[in-house]
Coordinates of C-alpha atoms in Angstrom, one line a residue:
Chain A
X1 CA -178.0 100.2 43.5
X2 CA -179.5 103.4 42.2
X3 CA -177.8 105.3 45.0
X4 CA -174.5 103.7 44.1
X5 CA -174.9 104.8 40.4
X6 CA -175.7 108.3 41.5
X7 CA -172.6 108.4 43.7
X8 CA -170.4 107.2 40.9
X9 CA -171.9 109.8 38.6
X10 CA -171.3 112.5 41.3
X11 CA -167.5 111.7 41.1
X12 CA -167.3 111.3 37.3
X13 CA -168.9 114.7 36.9
X14 CA -166.1 116.2 38.9
X15 CA -163.3 114.3 37.3
X16 CA -161.2 116.5 35.1
X17 CA -159.8 113.6 33.2
X18 CA -163.2 112.5 32.1
X19 CA -164.2 116.1 31.1
X20 CA -161.0 116.5 29.1
X21 CA -161.6 113.2 27.4
X22 CA -165.0 114.4 26.2
X23 CA -163.5 117.7 25.1
X24 CA -160.8 115.8 23.2
X25 CA -163.4 113.5 21.5
X26 CA -165.5 116.6 20.6
X27 CA -162.7 118.9 19.4
X28 CA -160.4 116.6 17.5
X29 CA -163.0 115.5 14.9
X30 CA -164.1 119.1 14.4
X31 CA -160.5 120.2 13.9
X32 CA -159.8 117.4 11.5
X33 CA -163.0 118.0 9.6
X34 CA -162.1 121.7 9.3
X35 CA -158.6 120.7 8.3
X36 CA -160.0 118.6 5.5
X37 CA -161.9 121.6 4.4
X38 CA -165.3 120.1 4.6
X39 CA -166.8 123.3 6.0
X40 CA -164.9 125.6 3.7
X41 CA -164.0 124.4 0.3
X42 CA -166.9 124.7 -2.1
X43 CA -165.5 121.8 -4.3
X44 CA -165.5 119.5 -1.3
X45 CA -168.8 120.7 -0.2
X46 CA -170.2 119.8 -3.5
X47 CA -168.5 116.4 -3.3
X48 CA -169.8 115.5 0.1
X49 CA -173.2 114.1 0.6
X50 CA -173.0 115.6 4.1
X51 CA -173.8 113.3 6.9
X52 CA -172.5 110.1 5.6
X53 CA -169.3 111.6 4.4
X54 CA -168.7 113.0 7.9
X55 CA -169.4 109.6 9.3
X56 CA -166.9 108.0 6.9
X57 CA -164.4 110.6 7.9
X58 CA -164.9 109.7 11.5
X59 CA -164.1 106.1 10.9
X60 CA -160.7 107.4 9.8
X61 CA -160.0 108.9 13.1
X62 CA -162.1 106.8 15.4
X63 CA -158.9 105.9 17.3
X64 CA -159.6 109.2 19.3
X65 CA -163.0 107.9 20.4
X66 CA -161.4 104.7 21.4
X67 CA -158.9 106.5 23.6
X68 CA -161.7 108.4 25.2
X69 CA -163.7 105.2 25.8
X70 CA -160.6 103.6 27.4
X71 CA -159.9 106.6 29.7
X72 CA -163.5 107.1 30.8
X73 CA -164.4 103.4 31.3
X74 CA -161.2 102.9 33.4
X75 CA -162.0 105.8 35.6
X76 CA -165.6 104.7 36.0
X77 CA -164.8 101.2 37.1
X78 CA -161.5 101.7 39.0
X79 CA -161.4 105.4 39.9
X80 CA -162.6 104.4 43.4
X81 CA -160.3 101.4 43.5
X82 CA -157.1 103.5 43.4
X83 CA -158.0 105.6 46.4
X84 CA -160.0 102.7 48.0
X85 CA -163.1 104.8 48.4
X86 CA -165.0 101.8 46.8
X87 CA -164.5 100.1 50.1
X88 CA -167.0 102.5 51.7
X89 CA -169.7 101.1 49.5
X90 CA -169.1 97.6 50.7
X91 CA -168.7 98.7 54.3
X92 CA -172.1 100.5 54.0
X93 CA -173.7 97.1 53.4
X94 CA -174.1 97.2 49.7
X95 CA -173.8 93.8 48.0
X96 CA -170.7 93.3 45.9
X97 CA -172.8 92.6 42.8
X98 CA -174.5 96.0 43.3
X99 CA -171.1 97.8 43.8
X100 CA -169.7 96.2 40.7
X101 CA -172.8 96.6 38.5
X102 CA -173.2 100.3 39.4
X103 CA -169.7 101.0 38.1
X104 CA -170.2 98.9 35.0
X105 CA -173.4 100.7 34.2
X106 CA -171.8 104.1 34.8
X107 CA -168.8 103.0 32.7
X108 CA -171.0 101.8 29.8
X109 CA -173.1 105.0 29.8
X110 CA -170.2 107.4 30.3
X111 CA -167.7 105.4 28.4
X112 CA -169.7 104.1 25.4
X113 CA -173.0 105.9 25.1
X114 CA -171.8 109.4 25.8
X115 CA -168.7 109.0 23.6
X116 CA -170.9 107.9 20.7
X117 CA -173.2 110.8 21.2
X118 CA -170.4 113.4 21.5
X119 CA -168.6 111.9 18.5
X120 CA -171.7 112.3 16.4
X121 CA -172.2 115.9 17.2
X122 CA -169.7 117.2 14.6
X123 CA -171.2 114.9 12.1
X124 CA -174.7 116.1 12.7
X125 CA -173.4 119.6 12.7
X126 CA -171.8 119.0 9.3
X127 CA -175.1 117.6 8.1
X128 CA -176.8 120.7 9.2
X129 CA -174.3 122.8 7.2
X130 CA -174.0 120.6 4.1
X131 CA -177.2 118.8 4.1
X132 CA -178.0 115.2 4.6
X133 CA -177.1 114.2 1.1
X134 CA -179.5 112.7 -1.4
X135 CA -177.2 109.9 -2.2
X136 CA -177.5 108.0 1.1
X137 CA -180.3 106.1 2.8
X138 CA -181.1 107.8 6.1
X139 CA -182.6 104.7 7.6
X140 CA -179.4 102.7 6.9
X141 CA -177.2 105.4 8.4
X142 CA -179.2 105.5 11.6
X143 CA -179.0 101.7 11.9
X144 CA -175.3 101.9 11.4
X145 CA -174.8 104.6 14.0
X146 CA -177.0 102.7 16.5
X147 CA -175.0 99.5 15.8
X148 CA -171.7 101.4 16.6
X149 CA -172.7 101.4 20.3
X150 CA -172.0 97.6 20.4
X151 CA -168.3 97.7 19.6
X152 CA -168.1 100.7 21.9
X153 CA -169.7 98.7 24.7
X154 CA -167.3 95.8 24.0
X155 CA -164.3 98.0 24.2
X156 CA -165.6 99.7 27.3
X157 CA -166.2 96.3 28.9
X158 CA -162.7 95.1 28.0
X159 CA -161.1 98.2 29.5
X160 CA -163.3 97.8 32.6
X161 CA -162.1 94.3 33.0
X162 CA -158.5 95.3 32.8
X163 CA -158.9 98.2 35.2
X164 CA -160.9 96.2 37.6
X165 CA -158.4 93.3 37.7
X166 CA -155.5 95.6 38.2
X167 CA -157.5 97.8 40.6
X168 CA -155.9 100.9 39.1
X169 CA -157.6 103.3 36.6
X170 CA -154.2 104.4 35.2
X171 CA -153.0 100.9 34.6
X172 CA -156.3 100.1 33.0
X173 CA -155.9 102.9 30.6
X174 CA -152.4 101.8 29.6
X175 CA -153.4 98.2 29.3
X176 CA -156.6 99.1 27.4
X177 CA -154.7 101.2 24.8
X178 CA -151.9 98.6 24.6
X179 CA -154.4 95.9 23.9
X180 CA -156.0 98.0 21.2
X181 CA -152.7 98.6 19.5
X182 CA -151.7 95.0 19.8
X183 CA -155.0 93.7 18.4
X184 CA -154.7 96.1 15.5
X185 CA -151.2 94.8 14.8
X186 CA -152.3 91.2 15.0
X187 CA -155.3 92.0 12.8
X188 CA -153.0 93.6 10.2
X189 CA -150.6 90.7 10.3
X190 CA -153.3 88.1 10.1
X191 CA -154.8 89.7 7.1
X192 CA -151.3 90.1 5.5
X193 CA -150.1 86.6 6.2
X194 CA -153.2 84.4 6.2
X195 CA -155.3 86.6 3.9
X196 CA -158.1 86.4 6.5
X197 CA -160.2 89.4 6.8
X198 CA -160.9 90.4 10.4
X199 CA -163.9 92.5 10.8
X200 CA -166.2 91.6 13.7
X201 CA -163.6 89.8 15.9
X202 CA -161.9 93.1 16.8
X203 CA -164.0 96.0 18.2
X204 CA -162.1 98.7 16.3
X205 CA -162.5 96.9 12.9
X206 CA -166.1 96.3 13.7
X207 CA -166.7 100.0 14.2
X208 CA -164.7 100.9 11.1
X209 CA -166.8 98.5 9.1
X210 CA -170.0 100.1 10.4
X211 CA -168.9 103.6 9.5
X212 CA -167.1 102.9 6.2
X213 CA -168.9 103.1 2.9
X214 CA -168.8 100.1 0.7
X215 CA -168.7 100.2 -3.1
X216 CA -168.8 103.9 -3.3
X217 CA -168.8 105.3 -6.8
X218 CA -168.2 108.7 -8.1
X219 CA -170.7 110.0 -10.7
X220 CA -170.9 113.3 -12.6
X221 CA -174.3 114.6 -12.2
X222 CA -175.2 118.0 -13.8
X223 CA -171.5 118.6 -14.2
X224 CA -170.7 118.0 -10.6
X225 CA -168.9 115.0 -9.0
X226 CA -171.1 113.1 -6.6
X227 CA -170.2 110.1 -4.6
X228 CA -172.9 107.4 -4.2
X229 CA -172.6 104.9 -1.4
X230 CA -173.9 101.5 -0.8
X231 CA -175.1 102.0 2.7
X232 CA -177.3 98.9 3.0
X233 CA -176.9 97.1 6.3
X234 CA -176.7 93.3 5.8
X235 CA -178.3 90.9 8.3
X236 CA -174.8 89.4 8.7
X237 CA -173.5 92.8 9.8
X238 CA -176.2 93.2 12.4
X239 CA -176.0 89.7 13.8
X240 CA -172.2 89.6 13.9
X241 CA -171.9 93.1 15.3
X242 CA -174.3 92.4 18.1
X243 CA -173.3 88.8 18.6
X244 CA -169.5 89.3 18.9
X245 CA -169.9 92.5 20.9
X246 CA -172.3 91.2 23.5
X247 CA -170.5 87.8 23.7
X248 CA -167.2 89.5 24.4
X249 CA -168.8 92.0 26.7
X250 CA -170.4 89.3 28.9
X251 CA -167.2 87.3 29.0
X252 CA -165.1 90.4 30.0
X253 CA -167.5 91.5 32.7
X254 CA -168.0 88.0 34.0
X255 CA -164.2 87.5 34.5
X256 CA -164.0 90.9 36.2
X257 CA -167.0 90.2 38.5
X258 CA -165.8 86.8 39.6
X259 CA -162.4 88.3 40.6
X260 CA -164.1 91.3 42.2
X261 CA -166.5 89.1 44.2
X262 CA -163.9 86.6 45.4
X263 CA -161.0 89.0 46.2
X264 CA -160.4 90.4 49.6
X265 CA -160.2 94.1 49.6
X266 CA -156.9 95.6 50.7
Chain B
X1 CA -178.2 90.5 80.3
X2 CA -176.4 92.6 77.7
X3 CA -177.1 91.9 74.1
X4 CA -174.2 90.7 71.9
X5 CA -174.3 92.5 68.7
X6 CA -171.2 90.8 67.3
X7 CA -170.1 87.3 67.9
X8 CA -167.1 85.7 66.2
X9 CA -166.7 82.0 66.5
X10 CA -163.5 80.1 65.8
X11 CA -162.5 82.4 63.0
X12 CA -159.4 81.8 61.0
X13 CA -158.0 83.9 58.2
X14 CA -155.2 82.6 56.0
X15 CA -153.3 84.8 53.6
X16 CA -151.1 82.4 51.6
X17 CA -148.9 80.8 54.2
X18 CA -149.5 83.5 56.8
X19 CA -152.2 83.0 59.3
X20 CA -153.7 86.5 60.1
X21 CA -156.3 85.2 62.4
X22 CA -156.0 81.9 64.3
X23 CA -159.2 80.4 65.9
X24 CA -160.5 83.8 67.1
X25 CA -163.6 83.8 69.2
X26 CA -165.1 86.9 70.8
X27 CA -168.3 88.8 71.6
X28 CA -169.1 92.5 71.5
X29 CA -171.8 93.7 73.8
X30 CA -174.3 96.4 72.9
X31 CA -173.4 99.7 74.5
X32 CA -169.8 98.8 75.2
X33 CA -166.6 100.6 74.1
X34 CA -164.2 97.8 73.2
X35 CA -160.4 98.5 72.9
X36 CA -158.8 96.2 70.4
X37 CA -155.1 96.1 71.4
X38 CA -152.2 94.5 69.6
X39 CA -149.0 95.4 67.8
X40 CA -148.8 96.0 64.0
X41 CA -149.7 92.8 62.1
X42 CA -151.5 91.3 65.1
X43 CA -154.7 90.8 63.1
X44 CA -156.7 93.8 64.3
X45 CA -157.3 95.2 60.8
X46 CA -158.1 91.8 59.4
X47 CA -160.7 91.3 62.0
X48 CA -162.2 94.7 61.2
X49 CA -162.1 94.0 57.5
X50 CA -164.0 90.7 58.0
X51 CA -166.6 92.5 60.0
X52 CA -166.9 95.1 57.3
X53 CA -167.2 92.6 54.5
X54 CA -163.9 93.6 52.9
X55 CA -162.3 90.3 53.5
X56 CA -163.7 86.8 53.9
X57 CA -162.8 84.4 56.7
X58 CA -161.1 81.2 55.8
X59 CA -163.0 79.4 58.5
X60 CA -165.3 80.2 61.4
X61 CA -168.4 82.2 61.7
X62 CA -169.4 85.8 62.0
X63 CA -172.7 86.8 63.5
X64 CA -173.8 90.5 63.6
X65 CA -177.1 91.6 64.9
X66 CA -178.2 88.0 64.8
X67 CA -177.4 87.4 61.2
X68 CA -174.8 85.0 59.8
X69 CA -175.8 84.9 56.1
X70 CA -174.5 87.4 53.5
X71 CA -177.7 89.3 53.1
X72 CA -178.2 89.5 56.9
X73 CA -174.6 90.6 57.4
X74 CA -175.0 93.3 54.8
X75 CA -178.2 94.5 56.5
X76 CA -176.3 94.6 59.8
X77 CA -173.6 96.7 58.1
X78 CA -176.2 99.4 57.3
X79 CA -176.5 99.9 61.0
X80 CA -172.7 100.1 61.5
X81 CA -169.9 102.3 60.3
X82 CA -166.2 101.6 59.8
X83 CA -163.0 103.5 59.6
X84 CA -160.3 100.9 58.7
X85 CA -156.6 101.7 58.3
X86 CA -156.1 105.2 56.8
X87 CA -159.3 107.1 56.1
X88 CA -159.9 106.8 52.4
X89 CA -161.0 109.9 50.5
X90 CA -161.0 111.5 47.1
X91 CA -157.9 113.6 47.0
X92 CA -159.2 116.2 44.5
X93 CA -162.4 116.8 46.3
X94 CA -163.2 118.8 49.4
X95 CA -164.3 117.3 52.7
X96 CA -167.9 118.3 51.9
X97 CA -167.8 116.8 48.4
X98 CA -166.4 113.6 49.8
X99 CA -169.1 113.4 52.4
X100 CA -171.7 114.2 49.7
X101 CA -170.6 111.2 47.7
X102 CA -171.0 109.0 50.8
X103 CA -174.4 110.6 51.6
X104 CA -175.6 109.7 48.2
X105 CA -174.4 106.1 48.3
X106 CA -175.8 105.6 51.8
X107 CA -179.1 107.1 50.7
X108 CA -179.3 109.7 53.4
X109 CA -181.9 112.2 52.4
X110 CA -180.9 115.0 54.6
X111 CA -178.1 117.1 53.1
X112 CA -177.8 119.1 56.4
X113 CA -176.3 116.0 58.0
X114 CA -173.0 116.8 56.3
X115 CA -172.7 120.1 58.0
X116 CA -173.6 118.5 61.3
X117 CA -171.0 115.8 61.2
X118 CA -168.3 118.3 59.9
X119 CA -169.1 120.4 62.9
X120 CA -169.0 117.5 65.3
X121 CA -165.4 116.7 64.2
X122 CA -164.4 120.3 63.9
X123 CA -163.9 120.4 60.1
X124 CA -166.6 122.9 59.3
X125 CA -164.2 125.6 58.2
X126 CA -162.2 123.7 55.6
X127 CA -164.2 125.3 52.8
X128 CA -162.8 124.6 49.4
X129 CA -159.6 123.1 50.6
X130 CA -159.0 119.8 48.9
X131 CA -158.3 116.6 50.8
X132 CA -154.9 116.3 49.2
X133 CA -153.9 119.4 51.3
X134 CA -155.2 118.0 54.5
X135 CA -152.9 117.0 57.4
X136 CA -153.1 113.5 58.8
X137 CA -155.2 114.8 61.7
X138 CA -157.7 116.4 59.4
X139 CA -157.9 113.2 57.4
X140 CA -158.7 111.3 60.5
X141 CA -161.4 113.8 61.4
X142 CA -162.9 113.4 57.9
X143 CA -162.8 109.7 58.3
X144 CA -164.7 110.1 61.6
X145 CA -167.2 112.5 60.0
X146 CA -167.8 109.9 57.4
X147 CA -168.3 107.2 60.0
X148 CA -170.8 109.4 61.8
X149 CA -172.7 110.4 58.7
X150 CA -175.3 107.6 58.7
X151 CA -176.1 107.8 62.4
X152 CA -174.7 104.4 63.1
X153 CA -175.5 102.2 66.1
X154 CA -172.1 100.6 66.1
X155 CA -168.8 102.1 65.0
X156 CA -165.6 100.2 64.2
X157 CA -162.6 102.5 64.2
X158 CA -159.0 101.5 63.4
X159 CA -156.5 103.9 65.0
X160 CA -158.9 106.8 65.0
X161 CA -156.7 109.2 67.0
X162 CA -153.6 108.6 64.8
X163 CA -152.1 112.0 63.8
X164 CA -154.2 114.0 66.2
X165 CA -152.6 116.6 68.4
X166 CA -153.1 116.3 72.2
X167 CA -156.0 118.7 72.3
X168 CA -157.5 116.8 69.3
X169 CA -157.1 113.5 71.1
X170 CA -159.0 114.9 74.2
X171 CA -161.7 116.3 71.9
X172 CA -162.2 113.1 70.0
X173 CA -162.2 111.1 73.3
X174 CA -165.0 113.3 74.6
X175 CA -166.8 112.8 71.3
X176 CA -166.6 109.0 71.6
X177 CA -167.7 109.2 75.2
X178 CA -170.7 111.3 74.3
X179 CA -171.6 109.0 71.4
X180 CA -171.5 106.0 73.7
X181 CA -173.3 107.6 76.6
X182 CA -175.7 109.9 74.9
X183 CA -176.5 108.0 71.8
X184 CA -175.9 104.5 73.0
X185 CA -173.4 103.8 70.2
X186 CA -171.3 100.8 70.6
X187 CA -167.6 101.4 69.7
X188 CA -164.7 99.1 68.8
X189 CA -161.5 101.1 68.8
X190 CA -158.0 99.9 68.0
X191 CA -155.2 102.1 69.1
X192 CA -151.6 102.0 70.0
X193 CA -152.1 104.8 72.5
X194 CA -153.1 102.5 75.4
X195 CA -153.3 105.2 78.0
X196 CA -156.0 106.8 75.8
X197 CA -157.9 103.5 75.5
X198 CA -157.7 103.1 79.3
X199 CA -159.6 106.4 79.8
X200 CA -162.4 105.3 77.5
X201 CA -162.9 101.6 77.1
X202 CA -165.3 99.3 79.0
X203 CA -163.8 96.1 77.5
X204 CA -160.5 95.1 76.1
X205 CA -159.4 92.5 73.6
X206 CA -155.7 91.7 73.4
X207 CA -154.6 90.2 70.1
X208 CA -151.2 89.1 68.8
X209 CA -150.1 86.9 65.9
X210 CA -153.7 86.4 65.0
X211 CA -154.6 84.9 68.4
X212 CA -156.7 86.4 71.2
X213 CA -154.4 86.7 74.1
X214 CA -157.0 87.9 76.6
X215 CA -160.5 89.5 76.9
X216 CA -161.1 91.7 79.9
X217 CA -163.7 94.1 81.2
X218 CA -162.3 97.4 82.4
X219 CA -162.6 96.2 86.0
X220 CA -160.7 93.0 85.3
X221 CA -157.9 94.8 83.5
X222 CA -157.7 97.3 86.3
X223 CA -157.3 94.5 88.7
X224 CA -154.7 92.9 86.5
X225 CA -152.8 96.2 86.2
X226 CA -153.1 97.0 89.9
X227 CA -150.4 97.1 92.5
X228 CA -148.0 94.3 93.3
X229 CA -145.2 93.7 95.8
X230 CA -141.8 93.6 94.2
X231 CA -139.3 91.4 96.1
X232 CA -135.7 90.7 95.2
X233 CA -133.7 88.3 97.5
X234 CA -130.4 86.5 97.5
X235 CA -132.3 83.3 96.6
X236 CA -135.4 84.1 94.6
X237 CA -136.1 80.4 93.8
X238 CA -136.3 79.5 97.4
X239 CA -138.1 82.7 98.2
X240 CA -140.8 81.9 95.6
X241 CA -141.3 78.5 97.1
X242 CA -141.6 79.9 100.6
X243 CA -144.1 82.5 99.6
X244 CA -146.2 79.9 97.8
X245 CA -146.1 77.4 100.7
X246 CA -146.0 79.5 103.8
X247 CA -147.8 82.8 102.9
X248 CA -150.8 81.2 101.2
X249 CA -150.2 83.3 98.1
X250 CA -151.0 81.9 94.7
X251 CA -150.7 84.9 92.3
X252 CA -147.1 85.5 91.9
X253 CA -144.4 85.4 89.3
X254 CA -140.7 84.7 89.6
X255 CA -138.4 86.0 86.9
X256 CA -134.6 85.9 86.5
X257 CA -134.3 89.6 85.9
X258 CA -136.9 91.3 88.0
X259 CA -137.2 89.0 91.0
X260 CA -140.6 88.1 92.5
X261 CA -143.9 89.9 91.9
X262 CA -146.8 89.2 94.3
X263 CA -150.2 90.3 93.2
X264 CA -152.3 89.5 96.3
X265 CA -152.2 90.1 100.0
X266 CA -150.5 93.4 99.4
X267 CA -151.0 94.5 103.0
X268 CA -149.0 91.6 104.4
X269 CA -145.6 92.9 103.2
X270 CA -144.2 92.8 106.7
X271 CA -145.3 89.1 107.3
X272 CA -143.8 88.1 104.0
X273 CA -140.5 89.6 104.7
X274 CA -140.4 88.0 108.2
X275 CA -141.1 84.5 106.7
X276 CA -138.4 85.0 104.2
X277 CA -135.9 86.2 106.8
X278 CA -136.8 83.4 109.3
X279 CA -136.1 80.8 106.6
X280 CA -132.7 82.2 105.8
X281 CA -133.6 84.2 102.7
X282 CA -132.3 87.8 102.8
X283 CA -134.6 90.3 101.1
X284 CA -132.5 92.8 99.1
X285 CA -135.5 94.8 97.9
X286 CA -139.1 94.9 98.9
X287 CA -141.4 97.5 97.4
X288 CA -145.0 98.2 96.4
X289 CA -145.2 98.9 92.6
X290 CA -147.9 99.3 90.0
X291 CA -148.3 97.6 86.6
X292 CA -149.1 100.1 83.9
X293 CA -151.4 99.1 81.0
X294 CA -148.4 99.3 78.7
X295 CA -146.5 96.8 80.9
X296 CA -149.4 94.5 81.0
X297 CA -149.9 94.9 77.2
X298 CA -146.2 94.0 76.6
X299 CA -146.5 91.0 78.9
X300 CA -149.7 89.9 77.2
X301 CA -148.3 90.1 73.7
X302 CA -145.1 88.4 74.7
X303 CA -147.0 85.5 76.3
X304 CA -145.7 86.4 79.8
X305 CA -149.1 86.5 81.4

């Protein structure tokens, strides 16, 4: 299976769509952070506690990361489906579980892990410029960032399921993004109509919850405005984030694999 | 006795209401070059896909290199290579990059093998040209290069000379011959260009509507396609009966349109005509003809044999 993963990586490394997606995920936050003046305006610089503020900003435009995850995951799982080159893996005697798993692993690494890392680069960059910020607990933040991988994995798995079922990376991207938009609308409606707060049930909301400060207050310390955040990570947050994410991930991948295993290849 | 490397027993493949394979049984001997012959939709590709693990049979059994279970069949596939339907490739990658991907997934350690196979199929000078700019012939060559990459013992090739120009066809024919004779590679080749297959194959399998219509060795097919006496008379029905009863001939056919064809005792043309004449049948035409492979193929697929 290691050879299969290497061959998928070989293709992904040469895929312009994948590289552009990473660039998009990397550039957009930087541009937006610059636009908000975090790097430039002294007043804002004073206001921000650095790292956490950047993370909070990211939660505001995390949709870009989600787009990146959808594109890259679709290409990882179904890029070889569209041109049927995946058939060579089966014809070469690899078991279908290995052919499927290799693409899933590549999809999760390229689509979830790398996206998270790239997304965090501007935030870490900002922390280097503005400082970590005395008002936040570093350990809490690291836990929150690490937890963010779980909704990413879940989204990546959902996209991979859609792309694998349709056997087309392009269609997987369209369906993945449509599903994201649809679930966001349903979430908004549910909260509005039933007054039911959806947090962990939807990957996007889960991620926002992880990156959003709670109970922030603004204090004037030594004549300067300072925001203080409650960054504590509750056990409920950890359990529900991991539980919901892994539960859905297993479900999505199981559905996709059963179909992949049973279906004749055209 | 020749070793059978593939044996298919009573295989059926159903796609919805359509039966793509219907109780197919066949054997492929080691060292043979088998021509798989049939019209479009006959079931050739389905058969190849099942051998390659791309499709599952509805019923029946597949045995390759002595294995019938999934693990064993997958192990057998590591000794084989396939080119089914159009050769698949990454459009935005070069021939070399495409082969490199396959080299990695097959776990072939030697990178030089890519240059070797590209040279074997005459694609060594494509450089940075992407596959999307390849002609059909070049794609076929790339598909062949891919099939050769892992030094297979057994190659299954679907229409491998499609899109090749005449010199390319000759060149690839020689390549197949050399692979078979020099490297002892067994080949299964499907093609519509029957004259090409007749220059190459040691065995033939005719298939139509998912059913095996006939399995022949080259000698048997040559005999079946050999000469015949064509007779047309003023009473073909009576003539047919006379030939059967008085000439001791059993291999003949009587048709409304083309008269009588006799496939044995070809040297007794004079005696046959005399017998007919003596019994009041007037021969209008008597000639020695030959059945081409195409003729035989058409008869075979139309159930006329």
